[in-house]
């Protein structure tokens, strides 16, 4: 028996506008609404709407035999609410089928686990509430931003009440073992970790349209054969990928939609195969061993580490300045300001400062709304400086009324 | 492949980027086994002392023969500089016609000698550099019938901020039209050539410049009391309309409103120097801007190494080799998007030349945040290592083969 678990990550950051030193102390609007709207509409058209419809049709067609799991960041959901309500409706329609499970993550798709456990907890809670409100289900399985994971993290998340967590099925951690089983993260009591089968996942997410790949073009027949070969080497194949794979990273003309449309039929034609959601997988299978992962693992790059977000000085400097401000921001009790600060915690802001892809000339890997990593740093830095001024202003001990009156008079005399 | 090359300057007889470019190109060609005879006007010792930045020619291989034509020419690169020179010699003249006439005579003399040189020197191809040598190339080709490659390092439109001297732009037009193949040093220059002279885009090839990795001055790691006391932002080059010095001064003013411990160094000379000194004083930053005059030899490298950031705000920069020099000296750069260099350099800050606010924004952040400064510095230095003399030489040699082959087949 092979259970197949499709899990899609949906996320859109709130991109910053070109905020300069001359805006500091003067302009409060950090975010590029126009650009965010434009990108959200573009991906709605190319990916979210057509793919949601395709999945809904498949779910209806296979009547309980085709299932999927999603994690949608809170910042993405907010943008759907504002810029693309029809996308939100189509996700709700998927939720109503009962064949779709939603996972927990940090609301702002942040790296908060690494810098502030308090903030992490709050963002996870916020996200959980949002999912409950929109899709009427309470997530039971957790996925951290960019699948960042280690032992300590799994233990921490267990204490928050989760029974399952997602991670990369990386050879260096697994050794000779297969990612197609459930494992128990070291130190946890009842936790199960689901590991991404990165070879099969990346065949779809990264290699699908690569004409230089010797397996191109990828047919459902070929892919099913590879997947069926997992039978005997495990019982669960986890296909984890960015949802924007469909129509945005792999364009429609690559045949990605047709591929996905035909895949369930081909896979289900093998009577040993079935589709499961993440919770069903956890319920169905026991762990076969312990997974010991000290280092921070992610699903990014060949390194599978944190270097895409925290690899250089600019990134480390910016994120430190951001979290150094946490206490003071929260002390203001100013909802709007705290929300702005939280939007800055989104991992993409740090990814845009990554030099390694940019320098290597791998333009396809360097998705950024800015010209280069240095500009990204400068914009973020300027925004931080404005935020710091506003926080200081709000946290100033309140002046006594007499002082305020004096100030007002002085101001008047001046003008 | 035997190449007969006509140039205007060659180290040690040089005043600007053209001399370096010719030196680097012939050095690269020599390294890949191409014979070059370089024909250039002769310069007296007196001139050499005033203008020349010395770069040793001893390590050039024997593949290059330097052939001096016996004229009274002095080394200069542009009409502007020639003008300056004539002014300093004659003391009084302000008339463009005077230098135009003299320049015309000098260029004409050089051109008329060209066919005689061509007849004496065995060659497969003629390669000429910028407008001063174009007519020489045309006349040489008439004599020998060998293919003509015209290199364009800067158009008259670049040099004059869009107000070309008609005589010079006409020469450019003639040379570029007559050439079998045109080599432009960037896509930016290629586009300018197409726009200004309506040259067939098919015959214009782009060869980006590299930089000589063998320079003993790069590793000086120089600092001084000046750079220890303050952050330094450097402008280095001709102080002329093409190089955008006024945008540098305006940005400097804005930077001083955000950063206290900063000084601006303007290294170079040119017709806009007095106006720039006035401007700095008018803006109240006279004490923050240091005008150093022209720097020579190792001093150029020291200036880069002292600086925290080099700014090249050129209004129109065909390539901008100096940007690579700064990177080689481990000093990060901010360059205008109106430059060929910005096409090929990734790890640099870039702005439009007129966007003084954005320029100041980027300078302030680089001075204030060590993380940005260090990352930019480290990555731009690393990137500079990718540039060398072999790559442009190889591309040039390919073009030679195409030109020679094209003529045989055509």
PDB file of C-alpha atoms in Angstrom, chain B residues 53-258:
ATOM      1  CA  UNK B  53      50.199  57.897 -15.749  1.00  0.00           C
ATOM      2  CA  UNK B  54      53.035  55.414 -15.972  1.00  0.00           C
ATOM      3  CA  UNK B  55      52.207  51.779 -16.521  1.00  0.00           C
ATOM      4  CA  UNK B  56      55.174  49.529 -17.260  1.00  0.00           C
ATOM      5  CA  UNK B  57      55.313  48.375 -20.861  1.00  0.00           C
ATOM      6  CA  UNK B  58      58.227  46.045 -20.151  1.00  0.00           C
ATOM      7  CA  UNK B  59      55.968  43.124 -19.443  1.00  0.00           C
ATOM      8  CA  UNK B  60      54.309  43.395 -22.832  1.00  0.00           C
ATOM      9  CA  UNK B  61      55.416  40.520 -24.964  1.00  0.00           C
ATOM     10  CA  UNK B  62      57.175  40.875 -28.281  1.00  0.00           C
ATOM     11  CA  UNK B  63      53.949  40.319 -30.149  1.00  0.00           C
ATOM     12  CA  UNK B  64      53.300  44.037 -29.941  1.00  0.00           C
ATOM     13  CA  UNK B  65      55.381  46.537 -31.882  1.00  0.00           C
ATOM     14  CA  UNK B  66      54.873  50.166 -30.998  1.00  0.00           C
ATOM     15  CA  UNK B  67      55.218  52.306 -34.076  1.00  0.00           C
ATOM     16  CA  UNK B  68      55.410  56.046 -33.565  1.00  0.00           C
ATOM     17  CA  UNK B  69      54.411  58.380 -36.331  1.00  0.00           C
ATOM     18  CA  UNK B  70      56.570  61.455 -36.451  1.00  0.00           C
ATOM     19  CA  UNK B  71      54.123  64.265 -35.859  1.00  0.00           C
ATOM     20  CA  UNK B  72      53.991  66.957 -33.243  1.00  0.00           C
ATOM     21  CA  UNK B  73      50.922  65.489 -31.620  1.00  0.00           C
ATOM     22  CA  UNK B  74      50.572  65.429 -27.888  1.00  0.00           C
ATOM     23  CA  UNK B  75      48.586  62.736 -26.194  1.00  0.00           C
ATOM     24  CA  UNK B  76      45.008  63.669 -25.415  1.00  0.00           C
ATOM     25  CA  UNK B  77      41.788  61.910 -25.574  1.00  0.00           C
ATOM     26  CA  UNK B  78      38.976  64.315 -26.094  1.00  0.00           C
ATOM     27  CA  UNK B  79      38.348  67.648 -27.658  1.00  0.00           C
ATOM     28  CA  UNK B  80      37.776  69.027 -24.171  1.00  0.00           C
ATOM     29  CA  UNK B  81      41.153  68.020 -22.944  1.00  0.00           C
ATOM     30  CA  UNK B  82      42.765  69.201 -26.116  1.00  0.00           C
ATOM     31  CA  UNK B  83      41.016  72.479 -25.556  1.00  0.00           C
ATOM     32  CA  UNK B  84      42.364  72.684 -22.023  1.00  0.00           C
ATOM     33  CA  UNK B  85      45.807  71.958 -23.304  1.00  0.00           C
ATOM     34  CA  UNK B  86      45.701  74.533 -26.044  1.00  0.00           C
ATOM     35  CA  UNK B  87      44.465  77.048 -23.524  1.00  0.00           C
ATOM     36  CA  UNK B  88      47.309  76.349 -21.165  1.00  0.00           C
ATOM     37  CA  UNK B  89      49.825  76.641 -24.002  1.00  0.00           C
ATOM     38  CA  UNK B  90      48.431  79.754 -25.598  1.00  0.00           C
ATOM     39  CA  UNK B  91      47.148  81.231 -22.395  1.00  0.00           C
ATOM     40  CA  UNK B  92      44.195  83.099 -23.789  1.00  0.00           C
ATOM     41  CA  UNK B  93      42.066  81.442 -26.409  1.00  0.00           C
ATOM     42  CA  UNK B  94      38.519  80.503 -25.576  1.00  0.00           C
ATOM     43  CA  UNK B  95      37.376  79.891 -29.104  1.00  0.00           C
ATOM     44  CA  UNK B  96      36.381  76.365 -29.942  1.00  0.00           C
ATOM     45  CA  UNK B  97      37.304  77.043 -33.537  1.00  0.00           C
ATOM     46  CA  UNK B  98      40.923  77.502 -32.688  1.00  0.00           C
ATOM     47  CA  UNK B  99      41.339  74.128 -31.062  1.00  0.00           C
ATOM     48  CA  UNK B 100      39.024  72.598 -33.620  1.00  0.00           C
ATOM     49  CA  UNK B 101      41.259  73.794 -36.398  1.00  0.00           C
ATOM     50  CA  UNK B 102      44.411  72.607 -34.691  1.00  0.00           C
ATOM     51  CA  UNK B 103      42.903  69.318 -33.763  1.00  0.00           C
ATOM     52  CA  UNK B 104      41.706  68.899 -37.312  1.00  0.00           C
ATOM     53  CA  UNK B 105      45.231  69.505 -38.583  1.00  0.00           C
ATOM     54  CA  UNK B 106      46.739  67.023 -36.204  1.00  0.00           C
ATOM     55  CA  UNK B 107      44.205  64.354 -37.013  1.00  0.00           C
ATOM     56  CA  UNK B 108      44.611  65.053 -40.716  1.00  0.00           C
ATOM     57  CA  UNK B 109      48.374  64.737 -40.548  1.00  0.00           C
ATOM     58  CA  UNK B 110      48.055  61.435 -38.715  1.00  0.00           C
ATOM     59  CA  UNK B 111      45.529  60.207 -41.296  1.00  0.00           C
ATOM     60  CA  UNK B 112      47.728  61.089 -44.273  1.00  0.00           C
ATOM     61  CA  UNK B 113      50.667  59.178 -42.855  1.00  0.00           C
ATOM     62  CA  UNK B 114      48.512  56.102 -42.297  1.00  0.00           C
ATOM     63  CA  UNK B 115      48.591  54.645 -45.859  1.00  0.00           C
ATOM     64  CA  UNK B 116      52.385  54.855 -45.902  1.00  0.00           C
ATOM     65  CA  UNK B 117      52.609  52.987 -42.614  1.00  0.00           C
ATOM     66  CA  UNK B 118      50.077  50.452 -43.886  1.00  0.00           C
ATOM     67  CA  UNK B 119      52.158  49.819 -46.972  1.00  0.00           C
ATOM     68  CA  UNK B 120      55.258  49.139 -44.910  1.00  0.00           C
ATOM     69  CA  UNK B 121      53.647  46.953 -42.267  1.00  0.00           C
ATOM     70  CA  UNK B 122      52.471  43.500 -43.176  1.00  0.00           C
ATOM     71  CA  UNK B 123      48.901  42.984 -41.858  1.00  0.00           C
ATOM     72  CA  UNK B 124      45.634  41.079 -42.359  1.00  0.00           C
ATOM     73  CA  UNK B 125      43.352  43.619 -40.799  1.00  0.00           C
ATOM     74  CA  UNK B 126      43.132  47.259 -39.722  1.00  0.00           C
ATOM     75  CA  UNK B 127      41.726  48.146 -36.314  1.00  0.00           C
ATOM     76  CA  UNK B 128      41.106  51.783 -35.350  1.00  0.00           C
ATOM     77  CA  UNK B 129      40.166  53.342 -32.001  1.00  0.00           C
ATOM     78  CA  UNK B 130      37.742  56.259 -31.788  1.00  0.00           C
ATOM     79  CA  UNK B 131      37.162  59.123 -34.183  1.00  0.00           C
ATOM     80  CA  UNK B 132      40.721  60.543 -34.217  1.00  0.00           C
ATOM     81  CA  UNK B 133      41.966  57.457 -36.010  1.00  0.00           C
ATOM     82  CA  UNK B 134      38.981  56.629 -38.211  1.00  0.00           C
ATOM     83  CA  UNK B 135      40.186  58.519 -41.239  1.00  0.00           C
ATOM     84  CA  UNK B 136      43.623  56.964 -40.852  1.00  0.00           C
ATOM     85  CA  UNK B 137      41.892  53.597 -41.028  1.00  0.00           C
ATOM     86  CA  UNK B 138      39.845  54.499 -44.062  1.00  0.00           C
ATOM     87  CA  UNK B 139      42.902  55.752 -45.977  1.00  0.00           C
ATOM     88  CA  UNK B 140      44.961  52.737 -44.946  1.00  0.00           C
ATOM     89  CA  UNK B 141      42.245  50.416 -46.191  1.00  0.00           C
ATOM     90  CA  UNK B 142      42.135  52.235 -49.517  1.00  0.00           C
ATOM     91  CA  UNK B 143      45.801  51.462 -49.849  1.00  0.00           C
ATOM     92  CA  UNK B 144      45.841  47.825 -48.794  1.00  0.00           C
ATOM     93  CA  UNK B 145      42.281  46.609 -49.193  1.00  0.00           C
ATOM     94  CA  UNK B 146      42.326  44.875 -45.810  1.00  0.00           C
ATOM     95  CA  UNK B 147      39.162  44.764 -43.682  1.00  0.00           C
ATOM     96  CA  UNK B 148      38.531  47.658 -41.324  1.00  0.00           C
ATOM     97  CA  UNK B 149      37.324  47.230 -37.745  1.00  0.00           C
ATOM     98  CA  UNK B 150      36.289  50.457 -36.022  1.00  0.00           C
ATOM     99  CA  UNK B 151      36.249  50.434 -32.242  1.00  0.00           C
ATOM    100  CA  UNK B 152      34.005  52.924 -30.503  1.00  0.00           C
ATOM    101  CA  UNK B 153      34.976  53.667 -26.915  1.00  0.00           C
ATOM    102  CA  UNK B 154      32.815  56.770 -26.539  1.00  0.00           C
ATOM    103  CA  UNK B 155      30.675  58.743 -28.913  1.00  0.00           C
ATOM    104  CA  UNK B 156      30.857  62.503 -29.193  1.00  0.00           C
ATOM    105  CA  UNK B 157      27.329  62.523 -27.788  1.00  0.00           C
ATOM    106  CA  UNK B 158      28.575  60.847 -24.598  1.00  0.00           C
ATOM    107  CA  UNK B 159      31.435  63.279 -24.168  1.00  0.00           C
ATOM    108  CA  UNK B 160      29.444  66.438 -24.684  1.00  0.00           C
ATOM    109  CA  UNK B 161      26.196  65.616 -22.951  1.00  0.00           C
ATOM    110  CA  UNK B 162      24.378  65.577 -26.266  1.00  0.00           C
ATOM    111  CA  UNK B 163      25.943  68.701 -27.824  1.00  0.00           C
ATOM    112  CA  UNK B 164      28.366  67.227 -30.323  1.00  0.00           C
ATOM    113  CA  UNK B 165      31.064  69.086 -32.162  1.00  0.00           C
ATOM    114  CA  UNK B 166      29.888  68.696 -35.795  1.00  0.00           C
ATOM    115  CA  UNK B 167      33.379  67.993 -37.145  1.00  0.00           C
ATOM    116  CA  UNK B 168      33.951  65.211 -34.646  1.00  0.00           C
ATOM    117  CA  UNK B 169      30.534  63.621 -34.983  1.00  0.00           C
ATOM    118  CA  UNK B 170      30.941  63.682 -38.743  1.00  0.00           C
ATOM    119  CA  UNK B 171      34.236  61.834 -38.417  1.00  0.00           C
ATOM    120  CA  UNK B 172      32.532  59.296 -36.200  1.00  0.00           C
ATOM    121  CA  UNK B 173      29.777  58.848 -38.694  1.00  0.00           C
ATOM    122  CA  UNK B 174      32.203  58.341 -41.595  1.00  0.00           C
ATOM    123  CA  UNK B 175      34.380  55.864 -39.734  1.00  0.00           C
ATOM    124  CA  UNK B 176      31.531  53.785 -38.341  1.00  0.00           C
ATOM    125  CA  UNK B 177      29.838  53.679 -41.715  1.00  0.00           C
ATOM    126  CA  UNK B 178      32.995  52.727 -43.563  1.00  0.00           C
ATOM    127  CA  UNK B 179      33.979  49.969 -41.143  1.00  0.00           C
ATOM    128  CA  UNK B 180      33.303  46.342 -41.997  1.00  0.00           C
ATOM    129  CA  UNK B 181      32.618  45.668 -38.354  1.00  0.00           C
ATOM    130  CA  UNK B 182      32.121  48.063 -35.446  1.00  0.00           C
ATOM    131  CA  UNK B 183      33.107  47.058 -31.920  1.00  0.00           C
ATOM    132  CA  UNK B 184      31.202  48.809 -29.144  1.00  0.00           C
ATOM    133  CA  UNK B 185      32.288  48.472 -25.520  1.00  0.00           C
ATOM    134  CA  UNK B 186      28.729  47.966 -24.247  1.00  0.00           C
ATOM    135  CA  UNK B 187      25.152  47.544 -25.366  1.00  0.00           C
ATOM    136  CA  UNK B 188      24.673  51.029 -24.042  1.00  0.00           C
ATOM    137  CA  UNK B 189      27.236  52.336 -26.559  1.00  0.00           C
ATOM    138  CA  UNK B 190      25.809  50.151 -29.296  1.00  0.00           C
ATOM    139  CA  UNK B 191      22.373  51.669 -28.757  1.00  0.00           C
ATOM    140  CA  UNK B 192      23.862  55.163 -28.750  1.00  0.00           C
ATOM    141  CA  UNK B 193      25.663  54.479 -32.026  1.00  0.00           C
ATOM    142  CA  UNK B 194      22.509  53.174 -33.649  1.00  0.00           C
ATOM    143  CA  UNK B 195      20.521  56.117 -32.403  1.00  0.00           C
ATOM    144  CA  UNK B 196      23.068  58.792 -33.300  1.00  0.00           C
ATOM    145  CA  UNK B 197      24.407  57.459 -36.595  1.00  0.00           C
ATOM    146  CA  UNK B 198      21.830  54.966 -37.831  1.00  0.00           C
ATOM    147  CA  UNK B 199      24.478  52.244 -38.205  1.00  0.00           C
ATOM    148  CA  UNK B 200      23.267  48.754 -39.150  1.00  0.00           C
ATOM    149  CA  UNK B 201      22.871  46.953 -35.772  1.00  0.00           C
ATOM    150  CA  UNK B 202      23.979  43.700 -37.426  1.00  0.00           C
ATOM    151  CA  UNK B 203      27.513  44.915 -37.923  1.00  0.00           C
ATOM    152  CA  UNK B 204      27.968  46.248 -34.376  1.00  0.00           C
ATOM    153  CA  UNK B 205      29.475  43.720 -31.961  1.00  0.00           C
ATOM    154  CA  UNK B 206      29.697  44.280 -28.240  1.00  0.00           C
ATOM    155  CA  UNK B 207      32.917  43.515 -26.375  1.00  0.00           C
ATOM    156  CA  UNK B 208      32.781  44.479 -22.693  1.00  0.00           C
ATOM    157  CA  UNK B 209      36.041  45.471 -21.097  1.00  0.00           C
ATOM    158  CA  UNK B 210      37.952  43.445 -18.630  1.00  0.00           C
ATOM    159  CA  UNK B 211      40.649  44.561 -16.294  1.00  0.00           C
ATOM    160  CA  UNK B 212      44.295  43.622 -15.938  1.00  0.00           C
ATOM    161  CA  UNK B 213      44.558  41.399 -12.871  1.00  0.00           C
ATOM    162  CA  UNK B 214      48.301  42.025 -12.681  1.00  0.00           C
ATOM    163  CA  UNK B 215      48.617  45.344 -10.979  1.00  0.00           C
ATOM    164  CA  UNK B 216      50.855  45.641  -7.941  1.00  0.00           C
ATOM    165  CA  UNK B 217      48.891  48.601  -6.601  1.00  0.00           C
ATOM    166  CA  UNK B 218      45.691  46.694  -5.878  1.00  0.00           C
ATOM    167  CA  UNK B 219      46.982  45.166  -2.677  1.00  0.00           C
ATOM    168  CA  UNK B 220      48.198  48.310  -0.974  1.00  0.00           C
ATOM    169  CA  UNK B 221      45.267  48.488   1.439  1.00  0.00           C
ATOM    170  CA  UNK B 222      46.149  52.115   1.949  1.00  0.00           C
ATOM    171  CA  UNK B 223      44.677  54.304   4.641  1.00  0.00           C
ATOM    172  CA  UNK B 224      45.544  57.745   5.973  1.00  0.00           C
ATOM    173  CA  UNK B 225      44.686  60.211   8.696  1.00  0.00           C
ATOM    174  CA  UNK B 226      41.920  61.464   6.430  1.00  0.00           C
ATOM    175  CA  UNK B 227      40.260  58.099   6.002  1.00  0.00           C
ATOM    176  CA  UNK B 228      40.816  57.208   9.647  1.00  0.00           C
ATOM    177  CA  UNK B 229      39.020  60.317  10.845  1.00  0.00           C
ATOM    178  CA  UNK B 230      36.059  60.303   8.484  1.00  0.00           C
ATOM    179  CA  UNK B 231      34.086  58.206   6.058  1.00  0.00           C
ATOM    180  CA  UNK B 232      35.198  59.049   2.533  1.00  0.00           C
ATOM    181  CA  UNK B 233      33.113  59.115  -0.615  1.00  0.00           C
ATOM    182  CA  UNK B 234      35.089  59.409  -3.830  1.00  0.00           C
ATOM    183  CA  UNK B 235      34.476  60.911  -7.253  1.00  0.00           C
ATOM    184  CA  UNK B 236      37.335  60.220  -9.667  1.00  0.00           C
ATOM    185  CA  UNK B 237      37.537  61.264 -13.278  1.00  0.00           C
ATOM    186  CA  UNK B 238      37.269  64.208 -15.584  1.00  0.00           C
ATOM    187  CA  UNK B 239      35.208  67.008 -14.092  1.00  0.00           C
ATOM    188  CA  UNK B 240      33.150  67.497 -17.220  1.00  0.00           C
ATOM    189  CA  UNK B 241      29.497  67.363 -18.094  1.00  0.00           C
ATOM    190  CA  UNK B 242      29.767  63.723 -19.158  1.00  0.00           C
ATOM    191  CA  UNK B 243      30.823  62.551 -15.715  1.00  0.00           C
ATOM    192  CA  UNK B 244      27.998  64.233 -13.792  1.00  0.00           C
ATOM    193  CA  UNK B 245      30.060  65.937 -11.051  1.00  0.00           C
ATOM    194  CA  UNK B 246      27.211  68.286 -10.107  1.00  0.00           C
ATOM    195  CA  UNK B 247      25.013  65.335  -9.147  1.00  0.00           C
ATOM    196  CA  UNK B 248      27.788  64.137  -6.889  1.00  0.00           C
ATOM    197  CA  UNK B 249      27.995  67.506  -5.131  1.00  0.00           C
ATOM    198  CA  UNK B 250      24.227  67.722  -4.757  1.00  0.00           C
ATOM    199  CA  UNK B 251      24.057  64.227  -3.313  1.00  0.00           C
ATOM    200  CA  UNK B 252      26.947  65.108  -1.001  1.00  0.00           C
ATOM    201  CA  UNK B 253      24.938  67.970   0.418  1.00  0.00           C
ATOM    202  CA  UNK B 254      22.029  65.640   1.189  1.00  0.00           C
ATOM    203  CA  UNK B 255      24.302  63.032   2.710  1.00  0.00           C
ATOM    204  CA  UNK B 256      25.788  65.563   5.143  1.00  0.00           C
ATOM    205  CA  UNK B 257      22.285  66.117   6.496  1.00  0.00           C
ATOM    206  CA  UNK B 258      22.209  62.468   7.601  1.00  0.00           C
TER     207      UNK B 258
END
